[in-house]
mmCIF file of C-alpha atoms in Angstrom:
data_model
loop_
_atom_site.group_PDB
_atom_site.id
_atom_site.type_symbol
_atom_site.label_atom_id
_atom_site.label_comp_id
_atom_site.label_asym_id
_atom_site.label_seq_id
_atom_site.Cartn_x
_atom_site.Cartn_y
_atom_site.Cartn_z
ATOM 1 C CA MET A 1 17.453 17.136 -15.459
ATOM 2 C CA ARG A 2 13.580 16.578 -16.541
ATOM 3 C CA PHE A 3 14.344 13.642 -18.298
ATOM 4 C CA LYS A 4 16.381 11.915 -15.218
ATOM 5 C CA GLY A 5 12.999 12.417 -13.218
ATOM 6 C CA LEU A 6 10.329 10.991 -15.607
ATOM 7 C CA ALA A 7 13.204 8.158 -16.305
ATOM 8 C CA CYS A 8 12.902 7.858 -12.939
ATOM 9 C CA ILE A 9 8.976 7.924 -12.049
ATOM 10 C CA ALA A 10 8.699 5.359 -15.042
ATOM 11 C CA LEU A 11 11.292 3.380 -13.383
ATOM 12 C CA LEU A 12 9.351 3.131 -10.366
ATOM 13 C CA TYR A 13 6.117 2.619 -12.024
ATOM 14 C CA GLY A 14 7.528 -0.409 -14.209
ATOM 15 C CA VAL A 15 8.443 -1.862 -10.860
ATOM 16 C CA PHE A 16 5.342 -1.414 -9.273
ATOM 17 C CA LEU A 17 3.447 -2.924 -11.932
ATOM 18 C CA PHE A 18 5.465 -6.035 -12.578
ATOM 19 C CA SER A 19 5.979 -6.769 -8.979
ATOM 20 C CA GLY A 20 2.545 -5.974 -8.047
ATOM 21 C CA TYR A 21 3.195 -4.047 -5.125
ATOM 22 C CA GLY A 22 1.496 -0.901 -3.383
ATOM 23 C CA VAL A 23 2.574 2.097 -1.415
ATOM 24 C CA LEU A 24 0.304 3.410 1.148
ATOM 25 C CA ALA A 25 -2.108 5.861 0.572
ATOM 26 C CA GLY A 26 -3.957 6.672 3.712
ATOM 27 C CA SER A 27 -5.740 4.593 6.200
ATOM 28 C CA GLU A 28 -8.268 4.939 9.163
ATOM 29 C CA LYS A 29 -9.854 3.150 12.275
ATOM 30 C CA ASN A 30 -13.165 1.631 12.038
ATOM 31 C CA GLY A 31 -15.237 -0.339 14.247
ATOM 32 C CA ALA A 32 -14.621 1.180 17.540
ATOM 33 C CA GLY A 33 -11.221 1.056 17.145
ATOM 34 C CA LEU A 34 -11.040 -2.445 16.587
ATOM 35 C CA GLY A 35 -10.242 -2.481 12.676
ATOM 36 C CA LEU A 36 -7.805 -0.849 10.163
ATOM 37 C CA HIS A 37 -8.564 -0.270 6.703
ATOM 38 C CA CYS A 38 -5.793 0.819 4.576
ATOM 39 C CA ARG A 39 -5.505 1.940 0.845
ATOM 40 C CA TYR A 40 -2.567 1.317 -1.163
ATOM 41 C CA LEU A 41 -1.805 2.586 -4.288
ATOM 42 C CA THR A 42 -0.572 0.637 -6.930
ATOM 43 C CA ALA A 43 0.261 0.491 -10.760
ATOM 44 C CA ARG A 44 -3.297 -0.363 -11.861
ATOM 45 C CA GLY A 45 -5.101 1.510 -9.180
ATOM 46 C CA MET A 46 -6.590 1.487 -5.757
ATOM 47 C CA VAL A 47 -6.479 -1.423 -3.529
ATOM 48 C CA SER A 48 -7.892 -1.326 0.152
ATOM 49 C CA ALA A 49 -7.079 -3.776 2.953
ATOM 50 C CA GLN A 50 -8.438 -4.659 5.882
ATOM 51 C CA PHE A 51 -5.985 -5.230 9.929
ATOM 52 C CA LEU A 52 -6.775 -5.787 13.013
ATOM 53 C CA HIS A 53 -5.876 -3.210 15.296
ATOM 54 C CA SER A 54 -4.588 -2.465 18.422
ATOM 55 C CA ASP A 55 -2.191 0.780 19.715
ATOM 56 C CA SER A 56 0.201 -1.559 21.557
ATOM 57 C CA GLY A 57 0.634 -3.844 18.474
ATOM 58 C CA ILE A 58 0.618 -6.865 20.637
ATOM 59 C CA ILE A 59 -2.926 -8.067 18.506
ATOM 60 C CA GLY A 60 -2.934 -7.094 15.141
ATOM 61 C CA VAL A 61 -0.744 -4.274 14.079
ATOM 62 C CA SER A 62 -0.589 -0.918 15.397
ATOM 63 C CA GLN A 63 -0.281 0.886 11.559
ATOM 64 C CA CYS A 64 -0.372 0.018 8.084
ATOM 65 C CA PRO A 65 2.119 -1.270 6.444
ATOM 66 C CA LEU A 66 4.281 1.040 4.171
ATOM 67 C CA LEU A 67 4.323 -1.891 1.104
ATOM 68 C CA LYS A 68 1.929 -4.378 0.542
ATOM 69 C CA LYS A 69 1.759 -6.947 -2.373
ATOM 70 C CA ALA A 70 -1.362 -6.680 -4.307
ATOM 71 C CA VAL A 71 -3.284 -9.870 -5.044
ATOM 72 C CA ASP A 72 -3.456 -9.613 -9.114
ATOM 73 C CA VAL A 73 -0.216 -9.219 -10.726
ATOM 74 C CA VAL A 74 1.031 -8.607 -14.650
ATOM 75 C CA GLU A 75 3.114 -11.548 -15.587
#
């Protein structure tokens, strides 16, 4: 049972390492509610992203995306 769990975690780590994607770790509004600061956990560390924010989602995004591709990828 433990081996399957560890193997699953190792597989996910490898997928995130070679694909360059990160999972949302936290977010906060900034700049009088006009900006959204999102932090993503990747296999190589934390990555930050800034998005234009509106509650309706018409201009910018209403919330941070769950997955985000990081700039640098291991090839």
